[in-house]
Coordinates of C-alpha atoms and ligand atoms in Angstrom, one line a residue:
M275 CA -166.3 25.2 -68.0
A276 CA -169.3 24.8 -65.8
L277 CA -171.8 22.1 -65.0
I278 CA -175.4 23.1 -64.4
V279 CA -178.4 21.2 -63.4
I280 CA -181.7 21.5 -65.2
D281 CA -185.2 20.8 -64.2
L282 CA -186.7 20.4 -67.8
G283 CA -190.3 20.8 -66.9
T284 CA -193.4 20.4 -69.0
T285 CA -194.6 23.8 -68.0
N286 CA -191.5 25.6 -66.5
S287 CA -187.8 24.8 -66.7
L288 CA -185.2 25.9 -64.2
A289 CA -181.4 25.8 -63.9
C290 CA -179.1 25.9 -61.0
V291 CA -175.5 25.5 -60.1
Y292 CA -173.6 24.1 -57.2
K293 CA -170.9 26.4 -56.1
K294 CA -168.8 26.5 -52.9
G295 CA -171.3 24.5 -50.9
K296 CA -174.3 26.4 -52.1
I297 CA -177.0 25.6 -54.6
I298 CA -177.7 28.8 -56.6
L299 CA -180.8 29.2 -58.7
I300 CA -179.9 30.9 -62.0
P301 CA -182.1 33.8 -63.0
N302 CA -183.2 34.3 -66.5
Q303 CA -183.1 37.6 -68.4
F304 CA -186.2 38.7 -66.6
G305 CA -184.7 38.0 -63.2
K306 CA -187.0 35.0 -62.7
Y307 CA -186.0 31.5 -61.9
Q308 CA -188.7 29.8 -63.9
T309 CA -188.5 29.9 -67.7
P310 CA -191.8 28.7 -69.3
S311 CA -191.1 25.7 -71.5
V312 CA -192.7 27.3 -74.5
V313 CA -191.3 28.1 -77.9
S314 CA -192.8 30.5 -80.4
S315 CA -191.9 31.5 -83.9
T316 CA -191.9 35.3 -84.5
E317 CA -191.0 37.4 -87.5
R318 CA -187.5 37.9 -86.0
G319 CA -186.9 34.2 -85.3
L320 CA -187.6 31.7 -82.5
V321 CA -188.2 32.9 -79.0
V322 CA -188.3 30.8 -75.8
G323 CA -189.7 31.4 -72.3
E324 CA -191.8 34.3 -71.1
T325 CA -192.0 36.0 -74.5
A326 CA -193.1 32.8 -76.1
K327 CA -195.7 32.0 -73.4
N328 CA -197.3 35.4 -74.2
N329 CA -197.6 34.3 -77.7
L330 CA -199.7 31.3 -76.6
I331 CA -202.6 33.8 -76.7
L332 CA -201.4 36.3 -79.2
S333 CA -200.2 33.8 -81.8
P334 CA -201.2 30.2 -80.7
E335 CA -200.6 28.7 -84.2
N336 CA -197.0 29.7 -84.1
T337 CA -196.4 28.6 -80.4
A338 CA -195.7 25.2 -78.9
A339 CA -196.1 24.3 -75.2
A340 CA -196.2 21.1 -73.1
F341 CA -194.1 19.3 -75.8
K342 CA -192.3 17.3 -73.0
T343 CA -195.5 15.2 -72.9
F344 CA -194.7 14.0 -76.4
M345 CA -190.9 13.5 -75.9
G346 CA -189.7 10.4 -77.8
T347 CA -192.7 10.4 -80.1
N348 CA -192.8 11.5 -83.7
K349 CA -195.2 14.2 -83.1
V350 CA -194.4 17.2 -85.3
Y351 CA -195.0 20.8 -84.3
S352 CA -195.2 23.2 -87.2
L353 CA -194.0 26.7 -86.1
G354 CA -193.7 29.5 -88.7
G355 CA -193.6 27.1 -91.6
Q356 CA -190.8 24.9 -90.0
N357 CA -191.3 21.5 -88.5
F358 CA -190.0 20.5 -85.0
L359 CA -189.9 17.4 -83.1
P360 CA -190.5 17.5 -79.3
E361 CA -186.8 17.0 -78.6
E362 CA -185.9 19.9 -80.8
L363 CA -188.2 22.2 -79.0
S364 CA -186.7 20.9 -75.7
A365 CA -183.3 21.7 -77.1
L366 CA -184.3 25.2 -77.6
V367 CA -185.4 25.5 -74.0
I368 CA -182.1 24.0 -72.8
K369 CA -180.2 26.4 -75.0
Q370 CA -182.0 29.4 -73.5
L371 CA -181.3 28.1 -69.9
V372 CA -177.6 27.5 -70.9
S373 CA -177.2 31.0 -72.4
D374 CA -178.8 32.5 -69.3
A375 CA -176.5 30.4 -67.2
E376 CA -173.5 31.5 -69.2
K377 CA -174.3 35.1 -68.6
F378 CA -174.9 34.5 -65.0
L379 CA -171.7 32.5 -64.4
D380 CA -169.6 34.3 -66.9
E381 CA -168.1 31.0 -68.2
P382 CA -169.1 28.5 -70.9
V383 CA -171.5 25.7 -69.8
T384 CA -170.6 22.3 -71.3
E385 CA -172.3 19.8 -69.0
A386 CA -175.6 19.3 -67.5
I387 CA -177.5 17.0 -65.1
I388 CA -181.1 16.9 -66.2
S389 CA -184.1 15.5 -64.4
V390 CA -186.8 13.4 -66.1
P391 CA -190.1 12.0 -64.7
A392 CA -189.5 8.6 -63.1
Y393 CA -192.0 7.2 -65.6
F394 CA -190.1 8.2 -68.7
N395 CA -189.3 5.1 -70.8
D396 CA -186.1 4.6 -72.7
S397 CA -187.2 6.6 -75.8
Q398 CA -188.3 9.5 -73.7
R399 CA -184.9 9.5 -71.7
C400 CA -183.0 9.2 -75.0
A401 CA -184.9 12.0 -76.5
T402 CA -184.0 14.1 -73.5
K403 CA -180.3 13.4 -73.9
L404 CA -180.6 14.1 -77.5
A405 CA -182.2 17.5 -76.8
A406 CA -179.2 18.4 -74.7
Q407 CA -176.8 17.3 -77.3
M408 CA -178.5 19.5 -79.9
A409 CA -178.3 22.3 -77.5
G410 CA -174.5 21.7 -77.3
V411 CA -174.3 20.3 -73.8
N412 CA -173.3 16.9 -72.7
V413 CA -175.6 15.1 -70.2
E414 CA -173.6 14.1 -67.2
R415 CA -176.6 12.2 -65.9
L416 CA -180.3 11.9 -66.0
I417 CA -182.0 11.9 -62.7
N418 CA -185.5 11.0 -61.7
E419 CA -187.4 14.0 -60.7
P420 CA -188.8 12.4 -57.4
S421 CA -185.4 11.3 -56.4
A422 CA -184.3 15.0 -56.7
A423 CA -187.3 16.1 -54.7
A424 CA -186.6 13.5 -52.0
L425 CA -183.0 14.7 -51.8
Y426 CA -184.1 18.3 -51.3
H427 CA -186.5 17.3 -48.6
Q428 CA -184.0 15.1 -46.9
L429 CA -181.5 17.9 -46.8
N430 CA -184.0 20.5 -45.5
Y431 CA -186.3 19.0 -43.0
E432 CA -185.9 17.0 -39.9
K433 CA -184.4 13.7 -40.7
K434 CA -186.5 10.9 -39.4
D435 CA -185.9 7.3 -40.3
G436 CA -188.7 5.9 -42.2
C437 CA -190.5 6.5 -45.5
I438 CA -191.9 9.6 -47.1
I439 CA -194.2 9.9 -50.0
V440 CA -193.1 12.5 -52.5
I441 CA -196.0 13.8 -54.7
D442 CA -194.7 16.0 -57.6
F443 CA -197.7 17.7 -59.1
G444 CA -196.6 19.9 -61.9
G445 CA -198.2 21.5 -65.0
G446 CA -198.5 18.3 -67.0
T447 CA -197.2 15.4 -65.1
L448 CA -197.7 13.6 -61.8
D449 CA -195.0 11.6 -60.1
V450 CA -195.4 9.8 -56.9
S451 CA -192.5 8.1 -55.2
I452 CA -192.0 6.3 -51.9
V453 CA -188.6 7.1 -50.5
E454 CA -187.1 5.4 -47.6
C455 CA -184.8 7.5 -45.5
F456 CA -182.5 5.7 -43.1
E457 CA -179.8 7.6 -41.3
N458 CA -178.2 9.3 -44.3
I459 CA -179.4 7.0 -47.0
V460 CA -182.1 8.0 -49.3
E461 CA -183.5 5.1 -51.2
I462 CA -186.5 5.1 -53.7
I463 CA -188.4 2.0 -53.1
G464 CA -191.5 2.5 -55.2
I465 CA -192.7 4.8 -57.9
A466 CA -195.8 5.3 -60.0
G467 CA -197.0 8.3 -62.1
D468 CA -199.0 9.7 -64.9
N469 CA -197.4 11.6 -67.7
H470 CA -200.7 13.2 -68.6
L471 CA -202.0 14.6 -65.3
G472 CA -201.1 18.0 -64.0
G473 CA -202.1 21.6 -63.2
N474 CA -203.3 22.0 -66.8
D475 CA -206.0 19.4 -66.1
V476 CA -207.0 21.5 -63.1
D477 CA -207.2 24.6 -65.4
N478 CA -209.2 22.6 -67.9
A479 CA -211.7 21.4 -65.2
I480 CA -212.2 25.0 -64.0
A481 CA -212.7 26.1 -67.6
M482 CA -215.3 23.5 -68.2
F483 CA -217.1 24.3 -64.9
F484 CA -217.1 28.0 -65.9
C485 CA -218.8 27.1 -69.2
S486 CA -221.3 24.8 -67.6
Q487 CA -222.2 27.3 -64.8
N488 CA -222.6 30.1 -67.4
E489 CA -224.4 27.8 -69.8
I490 CA -222.0 28.5 -72.7
S491 CA -220.7 25.8 -75.0
F492 CA -216.9 25.6 -74.9
D493 CA -216.9 24.6 -78.6
S494 CA -218.6 27.8 -79.5
L495 CA -215.7 29.9 -78.3
N496 CA -213.0 30.9 -80.8
N497 CA -209.4 30.0 -80.2
E498 CA -208.5 33.3 -78.6
E499 CA -211.5 33.2 -76.2
K500 CA -210.5 29.6 -75.3
A501 CA -207.0 30.7 -74.6
I502 CA -208.3 33.6 -72.5
L503 CA -210.6 31.3 -70.6
Y504 CA -207.7 28.9 -69.7
K505 CA -205.5 31.8 -68.6
Q506 CA -208.3 33.1 -66.4
A507 CA -208.8 29.6 -65.0
E508 CA -205.0 29.4 -64.2
K509 CA -205.0 32.9 -62.7
A510 CA -208.0 32.1 -60.4
K511 CA -206.4 28.8 -59.4
I512 CA -203.1 30.5 -58.5
S513 CA -204.9 33.3 -56.7
L514 CA -206.8 30.8 -54.5
S515 CA -203.5 29.6 -53.0
S516 CA -203.4 32.9 -51.1
N517 CA -206.9 34.2 -51.2
D518 CA -210.4 32.9 -50.2
T519 CA -212.0 33.7 -53.4
A520 CA -211.1 34.5 -57.1
T521 CA -213.2 35.9 -59.8
M522 CA -213.1 34.8 -63.5
V523 CA -214.4 37.0 -66.3
L524 CA -214.9 36.1 -69.9
L525 CA -216.2 38.4 -72.6
T526 CA -217.7 36.6 -75.6
Q527 CA -220.4 37.7 -78.2
N528 CA -220.5 41.0 -76.4
K529 CA -221.6 39.4 -73.2
E530 CA -219.8 39.2 -70.0
Y531 CA -219.7 35.9 -68.1
R532 CA -218.4 35.5 -64.5
L533 CA -217.7 32.9 -61.9
I534 CA -216.5 33.3 -58.3
L535 CA -214.3 30.4 -57.3
T536 CA -213.5 29.3 -53.7
N537 CA -211.3 26.5 -52.4
K538 CA -214.4 24.6 -51.4
L539 CA -215.7 24.8 -55.0
M540 CA -212.2 23.8 -56.2
A541 CA -212.5 20.6 -54.1
E542 CA -215.7 19.8 -56.0
I543 CA -214.5 20.7 -59.4
C544 CA -211.3 18.7 -59.0
G545 CA -212.8 15.8 -57.2
G546 CA -212.2 13.5 -60.2
L547 CA -208.7 14.5 -60.7
F548 CA -207.9 14.1 -57.0
E549 CA -209.3 10.7 -57.1
R550 CA -206.8 9.9 -59.9
I551 CA -204.0 11.2 -57.8
R552 CA -205.2 8.9 -55.0
K553 CA -205.1 5.9 -57.3
I554 CA -201.6 6.7 -58.4
I555 CA -200.4 7.0 -54.7
N556 CA -202.0 3.7 -54.1
Q557 CA -200.1 2.2 -57.1
A558 CA -196.8 3.7 -55.8
V559 CA -197.3 2.0 -52.5
K560 CA -198.2 -1.3 -54.2
N561 CA -195.1 -1.0 -56.4
C562 CA -192.8 -0.8 -53.4
S563 CA -190.0 -3.5 -53.1
R564 CA -191.0 -3.7 -49.4
R565 CA -193.8 -2.6 -47.2
P566 CA -193.3 1.1 -46.4
I567 CA -194.1 2.7 -43.1
I568 CA -195.0 6.3 -44.0
N569 CA -193.7 9.2 -41.9
D570 CA -194.4 12.2 -44.1
L571 CA -196.2 13.4 -47.1
V572 CA -194.2 15.8 -49.2
L573 CA -195.9 17.8 -52.0
V574 CA -193.7 19.5 -54.6
G575 CA -194.2 21.1 -58.1
G576 CA -196.1 24.3 -58.8
S577 CA -199.5 22.6 -58.3
A578 CA -198.5 21.7 -54.8
Q579 CA -199.9 25.1 -53.9
I580 CA -203.5 24.0 -54.6
I581 CA -205.0 24.3 -51.2
A582 CA -208.0 22.0 -52.0
L583 CA -205.4 19.3 -52.9
Q584 CA -203.4 19.8 -49.7
N585 CA -206.7 19.4 -47.8
Y586 CA -207.7 16.4 -49.7
L587 CA -204.4 14.7 -49.1
S588 CA -204.3 15.7 -45.4
D589 CA -207.8 14.2 -45.0
L590 CA -206.8 11.1 -46.9
F591 CA -203.7 10.4 -44.8
D592 CA -205.0 12.0 -41.7
R593 CA -201.8 14.0 -41.3
Q594 CA -200.4 17.4 -42.4
V595 CA -198.7 17.5 -45.8
H596 CA -195.3 19.2 -46.2
V597 CA -195.2 21.8 -48.9
S598 CA -191.9 23.7 -49.3
P599 CA -192.1 27.5 -49.5
N600 CA -191.3 27.3 -53.3
P601 CA -192.5 23.9 -54.3
G602 CA -191.9 24.8 -58.0
N603 CA -188.1 25.1 -57.4
A604 CA -187.7 22.0 -55.2
I605 CA -186.8 19.6 -58.1
A606 CA -184.1 21.9 -59.5
L607 CA -182.7 22.4 -55.9
G608 CA -182.7 18.8 -55.4
I609 CA -180.7 18.1 -58.5
G610 CA -178.4 20.7 -57.2
V611 CA -178.0 18.6 -54.0
Y612 CA -177.2 15.7 -56.2
A613 CA -174.5 17.8 -58.1
G614 CA -173.0 18.5 -54.7
I615 CA -172.9 14.8 -53.9
K616 CA -171.3 14.2 -57.3
L617 CA -168.7 16.9 -56.7
R618 CA -168.0 15.1 -53.4
D619 CA -168.7 18.2 -51.5
E620 CA -168.0 17.7 -47.8
E621 CA -171.2 19.4 -46.7
I622 CA -173.5 16.8 -48.2
Q623 CA -171.1 14.0 -48.9
D624 CA -172.8 11.9 -46.2
I625 CA -176.1 11.6 -48.1
V626 CA -176.2 8.6 -50.3
M627 CA -178.8 8.3 -53.0
T628 CA -180.0 5.2 -54.6
D629 CA -182.3 4.9 -57.6
V630 CA -184.7 2.2 -58.8
C631 CA -185.4 0.9 -62.2
P632 CA -188.5 2.8 -63.3
F633 CA -189.9 0.0 -65.5
S634 CA -189.6 -3.8 -65.9
L635 CA -187.1 -5.1 -68.4
G636 CA -187.2 -8.6 -69.9
V637 CA -187.3 -10.8 -73.0
G638 CA -190.1 -12.1 -75.1
A639 CA -190.8 -15.8 -74.4
R640 CA -193.2 -18.6 -75.3
H641 CA -194.4 -21.4 -73.0
S642 CA -194.5 -23.9 -75.9
T643 CA -194.4 -24.0 -79.6
E644 CA -198.2 -23.8 -79.8
D645 CA -198.1 -20.4 -78.1
K646 CA -199.1 -17.9 -80.7
T647 CA -198.5 -14.8 -78.6
V648 CA -195.2 -13.9 -77.0
Y649 CA -195.3 -13.0 -73.4
M650 CA -193.0 -10.8 -71.4
E651 CA -190.5 -12.8 -69.2
T652 CA -189.4 -10.1 -66.8
I653 CA -185.7 -10.3 -65.9
I654 CA -185.3 -7.0 -63.9
P655 CA -188.6 -6.1 -62.2
R656 CA -189.7 -2.6 -61.9
S657 CA -188.4 -0.8 -58.7
T658 CA -185.3 -3.0 -58.5
M659 CA -182.5 -0.9 -56.9
L660 CA -179.8 0.3 -59.2
P661 CA -177.2 -0.6 -60.3
C662 CA -178.3 -4.3 -60.6
A663 CA -177.6 -7.5 -62.5
K664 CA -180.0 -10.3 -62.9
E665 CA -180.0 -13.5 -65.0
K666 CA -182.4 -16.2 -66.2
T667 CA -181.9 -19.4 -68.2
F668 CA -184.0 -20.3 -71.2
Y669 CA -184.3 -23.6 -73.0
T670 CA -184.9 -24.8 -76.6
L671 CA -188.6 -25.3 -77.4
Y672 CA -188.3 -27.8 -80.2
D673 CA -186.2 -30.6 -81.5
G674 CA -183.3 -29.6 -83.7
Q675 CA -183.4 -25.9 -82.7
T676 CA -180.2 -24.2 -83.8
A677 CA -180.5 -20.8 -82.2
L678 CA -182.0 -19.0 -79.3
N679 CA -183.3 -15.5 -80.2
F680 CA -184.0 -13.0 -77.5
K681 CA -186.0 -9.8 -78.2
I682 CA -185.5 -7.3 -75.4
Y683 CA -188.5 -5.3 -74.0
Q684 CA -189.4 -2.7 -71.5
G685 CA -192.8 -2.3 -69.9
E686 CA -195.4 -3.7 -67.6
Q687 CA -197.8 -5.4 -70.1
Y688 CA -198.1 -9.2 -70.2
Y689 CA -197.9 -9.5 -74.0
V690 CA -194.7 -8.0 -75.4
E691 CA -196.5 -6.4 -78.4
N692 CA -197.8 -3.9 -75.9
N693 CA -194.3 -3.1 -74.5
L694 CA -191.4 -1.2 -75.9
E695 CA -188.9 -3.2 -77.9
L696 CA -185.3 -2.3 -77.2
G697 CA -183.3 -4.7 -79.3
E698 CA -182.4 -8.3 -79.8
V699 CA -179.6 -10.8 -79.3
T700 CA -179.2 -14.3 -80.8
V701 CA -176.9 -17.1 -79.9
G702 CA -176.3 -20.5 -81.5
V703 CA -177.1 -23.8 -79.9
N704 CA -176.4 -27.4 -81.0
P705 CA -179.3 -29.3 -82.6
D706 CA -180.6 -31.5 -79.9
K707 CA -183.9 -32.6 -78.2
A708 CA -186.2 -29.8 -77.1
G709 CA -185.2 -28.5 -73.6
N710 CA -181.7 -29.9 -73.7
Q711 CA -179.9 -26.9 -75.0
W712 CA -180.0 -23.6 -73.1
A713 CA -178.7 -20.1 -72.8
K714 CA -178.2 -17.8 -69.8
V715 CA -179.4 -14.2 -70.3
T716 CA -177.9 -11.6 -67.9
F717 CA -179.3 -8.1 -67.8
M718 CA -177.1 -5.4 -66.2
Y719 CA -178.7 -2.0 -65.6
D720 CA -176.5 0.8 -64.5
I721 CA -177.2 4.0 -62.6
N722 CA -177.4 6.0 -65.9
G723 CA -180.1 3.8 -67.2
I724 CA -178.0 2.0 -69.7
L725 CA -178.9 -1.7 -70.2
C726 CA -176.2 -4.2 -71.0
V727 CA -177.4 -7.6 -72.1
S728 CA -175.1 -10.6 -72.2
V729 CA -176.3 -14.0 -73.5
K730 CA -174.2 -17.1 -72.9
S731 CA -175.2 -20.3 -74.7
C732 CA -174.4 -23.8 -73.4
T733 CA -172.1 -24.2 -76.4
G734 CA -169.9 -21.4 -74.9
E735 CA -170.9 -18.7 -77.4
V736 CA -171.2 -15.3 -75.7
K737 CA -173.0 -12.3 -77.2
E738 CA -173.0 -8.9 -75.5
K739 CA -175.1 -5.9 -76.4
E740 CA -175.4 -2.5 -74.9
I741 CA -178.9 -1.4 -75.5
V742 CA -178.9 2.3 -76.4
N743 CA -181.7 3.8 -78.2
E744 CA -181.1 4.1 -81.9
K745 CA -182.2 7.6 -81.8
L746 CA -179.2 8.6 -79.8
H747 CA -177.0 7.4 -82.6
L748 CA -177.4 10.4 -84.8
S749 CA -174.5 10.7 -87.2
R750 CA -172.3 13.7 -86.7
E751 CA -173.7 15.1 -89.8
E752 CA -177.3 14.7 -88.6
L753 CA -176.5 16.3 -85.3
E754 CA -174.8 19.2 -86.9
K755 CA -177.8 19.6 -89.1
S756 CA -180.2 19.7 -86.1
K757 CA -177.9 22.2 -84.3
E758 CA -178.0 24.4 -87.3
K759 CA -181.7 24.4 -87.5
L760 CA -181.9 25.5 -83.9
T761 CA -179.4 28.4 -84.2
N762 CA -182.1 30.7 -85.3
I763 CA -183.2 31.3 -81.7
I764 CA -183.1 34.9 -80.7
Q765 CA -182.8 36.4 -77.2
S766 CA -185.8 38.3 -76.3
Q767 CA -183.7 41.2 -75.3
F768 CA -185.5 44.3 -76.0
N769 CA -183.7 47.4 -75.0
F770 CA -185.5 47.5 -71.7
D771 CA -184.3 50.8 -70.2
G772 CA -187.3 50.4 -68.0
N773 CA -185.0 49.4 -65.1
E774 CA -183.4 52.8 -65.2
L775 CA -186.7 54.5 -65.2
I776 CA -187.9 52.4 -62.2
K777 CA -184.7 53.4 -60.3
K778 CA -185.4 57.0 -61.2
L779 CA -189.0 56.7 -60.0
V780 CA -187.9 55.0 -56.8
Y781 CA -185.5 57.9 -56.2
L782 CA -188.2 60.5 -56.9
Y783 CA -190.7 58.8 -54.6
Q784 CA -189.0 60.0 -51.5
F785 CA -189.4 63.6 -52.4
A786 CA -193.0 63.3 -53.8
S787 CA -196.2 64.4 -52.3
P788 CA -198.8 61.8 -51.2
I789 CA -200.7 62.2 -54.4
E790 CA -197.5 62.0 -56.5
K791 CA -196.5 59.0 -54.5
E792 CA -199.6 57.1 -55.4
H793 CA -199.2 58.1 -59.0
I794 CA -195.4 56.9 -59.0
S795 CA -196.3 53.5 -57.5
F796 CA -199.0 53.1 -60.2
V797 CA -196.4 53.9 -62.9
I798 CA -193.8 51.6 -61.5
S799 CA -196.3 48.7 -61.4
D800 CA -197.4 49.4 -64.9
L801 CA -193.7 49.2 -66.1
E802 CA -193.1 46.1 -64.1
N803 CA -196.1 44.3 -65.5
A804 CA -195.0 45.1 -69.1
Y805 CA -191.5 43.8 -68.2
F806 CA -192.9 40.5 -66.7
S807 CA -195.2 40.1 -69.7
G808 CA -191.9 39.5 -71.6
S809 CA -193.6 41.2 -74.6
P810 CA -191.1 43.6 -76.4
V811 CA -194.1 45.5 -77.7
M812 CA -195.7 46.0 -74.3
C813 CA -192.3 47.0 -72.9
K814 CA -191.6 49.5 -75.5
K815 CA -195.1 51.1 -75.2
A816 CA -194.8 51.2 -71.4
Y817 CA -191.3 52.6 -71.6
E818 CA -192.4 55.4 -74.0
R819 CA -195.4 56.3 -71.9
T820 CA -193.3 56.3 -68.7
K821 CA -190.4 58.3 -70.1
E822 CA -192.7 61.4 -70.5
I823 CA -194.3 60.9 -67.1
V824 CA -190.9 60.7 -65.4
K825 CA -189.8 63.9 -67.0
E826 CA -192.9 65.6 -65.6
F827 CA -192.3 64.3 -62.2
E828 CA -188.7 65.3 -62.3
H829 CA -189.8 68.8 -63.3
N830 CA -192.5 69.0 -60.6
I831 CA -190.5 67.6 -57.8
S832 CA -187.4 69.7 -58.5
Q833 CA -189.5 72.8 -58.5
E834 CA -188.8 75.1 -55.6
I835 CA -191.8 75.6 -53.5
N836 CA -193.1 79.1 -53.8
F837 CA -194.3 80.0 -50.4
E838 CA -196.1 83.0 -51.7
D839 CA -198.2 80.8 -53.9
L840 CA -199.0 78.6 -51.0
L841 CA -200.1 81.5 -48.9
I842 CA -202.5 82.9 -51.3
N843 CA -204.5 79.7 -51.2
D844 CA -207.2 80.6 -48.8
D845 CA -208.9 77.3 -48.9
Y846 CA -206.2 75.6 -47.0
D847 CA -204.6 77.4 -44.2
F848 CA -201.9 75.1 -42.8
W849 CA -200.6 77.7 -40.3
D850 CA -203.9 77.3 -38.5
E851 CA -203.6 73.6 -38.4
E852 CA -200.1 73.7 -36.9
E853 CA -201.5 75.4 -33.8
Ligands
LIG47 P1 -193.8 21.3 -64.5 O1 -193.1 20.4 -63.5 O2 -194.9 20.6 -65.3 O3 -192.9 22.1 -65.4 P2 -194.4 23.2 -62.4 O4 -193.9 22.4 -61.3 O5 -193.6 24.4 -62.7 O6 -194.6 22.4 -63.7 O7 -195.9 23.6 -62.2 C1 -196.6 24.4 -63.1 C2 -198.0 24.3 -62.6 O8 -198.1 24.9 -61.3 C3 -198.9 25.1 -63.6 O9 -200.0 24.3 -63.9 C4 -199.3 26.3 -62.7 O10 -200.6 26.8 -63.0 C5 -199.2 25.7 -61.3 N1 -199.1 26.7 -60.3 C6 -198.1 27.6 -60.1 N2 -198.3 28.4 -59.1 C7 -199.4 27.9 -58.5 C8 -200.2 28.3 -57.3 N3 -199.8 29.3 -56.5 N4 -201.3 27.6 -57.0 C9 -201.7 26.6 -57.8 N5 -201.1 26.2 -58.9 C10 -199.9 26.9 -59.2
LIG48 MG1 -191.7 19.6 -62.6

């Protein structure tokens, strides 16, 4: 029975395991650590990951991506005539990761620690837990993504006392957190984020720039062309993290359009997005429970590799930003560190992690009976260190009042109607003059994000309530039903004998002539590309083509050289050359 940790990303998901003092990333069936968080319905059933991502272009109407952005909402995705909620699609991604992990570890996986953006509210957190349940794993704990990133950084870089700003820029979300590191204590003291800002927006900005430069209207493109344009934009963006220029090409209405991108141009194109990031960093600093003194800037997430962003941040803070070698894996590795702490591993036992409440919690209140609108009386302010317990006393508003009713909310808005309602608790009081009777409300918020509310009235009556999202309370029957719906997932295992062919080609390479060598490397890369595309069809085609070529190579290379043949060739007399 194993426990794995999962970075359930908007764009990519990863799993790793903590074993014998080591954090090991778990490869998927393609040998890659990142599995695209994409689900697609095919004729054979549901597929997840690389293969599904490919279908974003080939069959967009049957493919869903970025559903994490809508976790906890009632958005319905219709794939192949079946409807899915975001948590059901997430469950499919978790199932895929678990299945890959079980193969890798050779034991059943029953538990997981999963990361969520710090800004996820209660519904989104509950939907994440529910997704894991549907996938058949129990959630040991949900951990905030920036906390994980900070842990990873703390374990890997020079430990200086002071604060670091962790900026996690992924495909669809941005999380900024201010982390105070003192000796071996890692404490998150402030967070801010945007659930709708990520690398996808960069792709979008590039795509729009491409259209405006080429004077084409984006709306005039058909869906396939739009998808190709986005893919081109992403490819160019990724290429710019290791090259000075990148070229985009789009063919539409029999005309070819081009754009050459540079990092300088990227800075221009993304100026507005970078400005939004700056504002969120500002907000995170403002949200801190105490004034931070910043030592380091740490950039994680796939989009951390955008050089124009690194330059922008370096200029902004007038210091170098830290980008880890594989910033896309940093969160998963950080949760792995946490798993190590949890398992009380000696190596990392001395790091202590604390977390903060990602949002304010309070009750609805009115200043007087004339007040029409109910405002939010905050009991636990955002960024309070967890676990925590806070209390406040409330008095009756009018003469003869016999009960005090408390509706519980989460959020940062002044009026409760704009915040998320979590539940309610009512206690009785004795009829009396207004303001004479009271009740004390205590909020206890634990490290797992579970809120316990206890209300004690002056009459001695006590009511306690654990606030858990109703959604988590699926009946056994309902849960079984959802699980059943998701069993139809198929493993995109296509008999890829390509690996054998690659081995053969690599073996033949050493005996090949320079021209054959060139040909062999081309064939290997063709096979690899088909393999990484994750498309069974492309793999099969590449396999068939290569099988024949390999046979030919084998034949040619094994042929004994006929010296007589060589010598009759008058054009090339290598005996002469030897002299
Ligand atoms: P998420 O946390 O949303 O799942 P990731 O951290 O995996 O996302 O980041 C995915 C994003 O990173 C995508 O938008 C992708 O285009 C971008 N990305 C990946 N590699 C690079 C790179 N080399 N340069 C710039 N962006 C990259
Ligand atoms: Mg991420």
